[in-house]
């Protein structure tokens, strides 16, 4: 693949249960699929099958779960790096905070770089680069269409 | 517990706008203790029907900002195709990306997490100068703008005068 940045090694399931890039899950909601939705947002992670539709993990339809799992898989395949101070971008344009050496950053195919914690939340809603609007890995998405 | 990212980001923007004001509007908070609710005064853009007016607006930011857009409402009465009769602004950059297959159709016109109070206001000011009649929020205003422009102008002029009296 030609990139030398390390990749996240967590598997998709653990991401669905919540990780630092998505909202933290405080209980094992996946094990209770028939439980009534709990109003308190903090109880289970919230997902966005489409940007204006938010659902807790227990409310997702099977189709939406697949869609989100694919999206998580795609995001995981984007390189993660550690800011070393020599990149062109000096500031994360999402949080408007300057990168500090050692910050965990994610680099999109268009080469725009953001804090991982800032961009991952956006990518879970919309798979576009907020700076140049390039669809993130359009080639991979096209291959999903056939499934 | 530390402040959420949204509050920090809004605080930063407020400080920046206080330090380096942007032409065309002034921004502050409705209540100094609530960083999520802003009050903005838009100066009617020169060479438009709204020239000379002072339009007070509120911006309501969600806790999820900048992943989600704020809502914007004109408090001062205004007659415009893209502002509904309650004052709610209907502009594509304040809409989240649509429910299209992959979530990025026409992304350029929709909300992006890089938008700030400044970029939102620039879009709204440009909307005042150049209404978009494809998706009107105030159908009557849009119809007048297209078909009875003199009446449209008259209504806008009345809003401008009223806004001057309120200031």
GROMACS .gro file of N, CA and C in nm, chain A residues 1 8 14 16 24 27 37 39 42 44 61 67-69 83 93 98-99 111 121 123 125 135-136 147:
model
   75
    1UNK      N    1   0.083  -0.121   0.000
    1UNK     CA    2   0.000   0.000   0.000
    1UNK      C    3   0.086   0.126   0.000
    8UNK      N    4  -0.398   0.111   1.292
    8UNK     CA    5  -0.468   0.063   1.410
    8UNK      C    6  -0.491  -0.088   1.395
   14UNK      N    7  -1.466  -0.457   1.828
   14UNK     CA    8  -1.432  -0.377   1.945
   14UNK      C    9  -1.461  -0.230   1.917
   16UNK      N   10  -1.709  -0.124   1.729
   16UNK     CA   11  -1.854  -0.107   1.742
   16UNK      C   12  -1.896  -0.094   1.887
   24UNK      N   13  -1.756   0.626   2.393
   24UNK     CA   14  -1.725   0.518   2.484
   24UNK      C   15  -1.852   0.445   2.527
   27UNK      N   16  -2.147  -0.008   2.888
   27UNK     CA   17  -2.201  -0.140   2.919
   27UNK      C   18  -2.208  -0.220   2.790
   37UNK      N   19  -3.471   0.117   2.391
   37UNK     CA   20  -3.370   0.222   2.383
   37UNK      C   21  -3.366   0.304   2.512
   39UNK      N   22  -3.290   0.643   2.701
   39UNK     CA   23  -3.280   0.783   2.660
   39UNK      C   24  -3.144   0.847   2.684
   42UNK      N   25  -2.538   0.878   2.706
   42UNK     CA   26  -2.406   0.833   2.750
   42UNK      C   27  -2.400   0.684   2.776
   44UNK      N   28  -2.493   0.423   2.582
   44UNK     CA   29  -2.437   0.344   2.474
   44UNK      C   30  -2.392   0.437   2.362
   61UNK      N   31  -3.074  -0.088   1.263
   61UNK     CA   32  -3.123  -0.202   1.187
   61UNK      C   33  -3.002  -0.281   1.139
   67UNK      N   34  -2.368  -0.109   0.723
   67UNK     CA   35  -2.318   0.016   0.667
   67UNK      C   36  -2.212   0.077   0.759
   68UNK      N   37  -2.242   0.077   0.889
   68UNK     CA   38  -2.151   0.139   0.985
   68UNK      C   39  -2.024   0.055   1.001
   69UNK      N   40  -2.042  -0.077   1.001
   69UNK     CA   41  -1.925  -0.164   1.013
   69UNK      C   42  -1.830  -0.142   0.894
   83UNK      N   43   0.229   1.326   1.500
   83UNK     CA   44   0.277   1.455   1.447
   83UNK      C   45   0.423   1.475   1.487
   93UNK      N   46  -0.775   2.186   1.148
   93UNK     CA   47  -0.877   2.286   1.115
   93UNK      C   48  -1.013   2.253   1.175
   98UNK      N   49  -0.334   2.406   1.738
   98UNK     CA   50  -0.209   2.368   1.671
   98UNK      C   51  -0.170   2.226   1.708
   99UNK      N   52  -0.115   2.156   1.610
   99UNK     CA   53  -0.065   2.022   1.638
   99UNK      C   54   0.056   2.032   1.731
  111UNK      N   55  -0.423   1.375   0.157
  111UNK     CA   56  -0.308   1.424   0.234
  111UNK      C   57  -0.345   1.530   0.338
  121UNK      N   58  -1.474   1.132   1.430
  121UNK     CA   59  -1.614   1.162   1.458
  121UNK      C   60  -1.686   1.213   1.333
  123UNK      N   61  -1.586   1.148   1.011
  123UNK     CA   62  -1.591   1.041   0.910
  123UNK      C   63  -1.703   0.943   0.940
  125UNK      N   64  -1.980   1.026   1.025
  125UNK     CA   65  -2.102   1.090   0.974
  125UNK      C   66  -2.096   1.109   0.824
  135UNK      N   67  -1.406   1.262  -0.158
  135UNK     CA   68  -1.460   1.142  -0.093
  135UNK      C   69  -1.344   1.055  -0.046
  136UNK      N   70  -1.354   1.004   0.075
  136UNK     CA   71  -1.244   0.926   0.130
  136UNK      C   72  -1.243   0.789   0.063
  147UNK      N   73  -2.179  -0.505  -0.337
  147UNK     CA   74  -2.217  -0.601  -0.233
  147UNK      C   75  -2.365  -0.587  -0.197
   0.00000   0.00000   0.00000
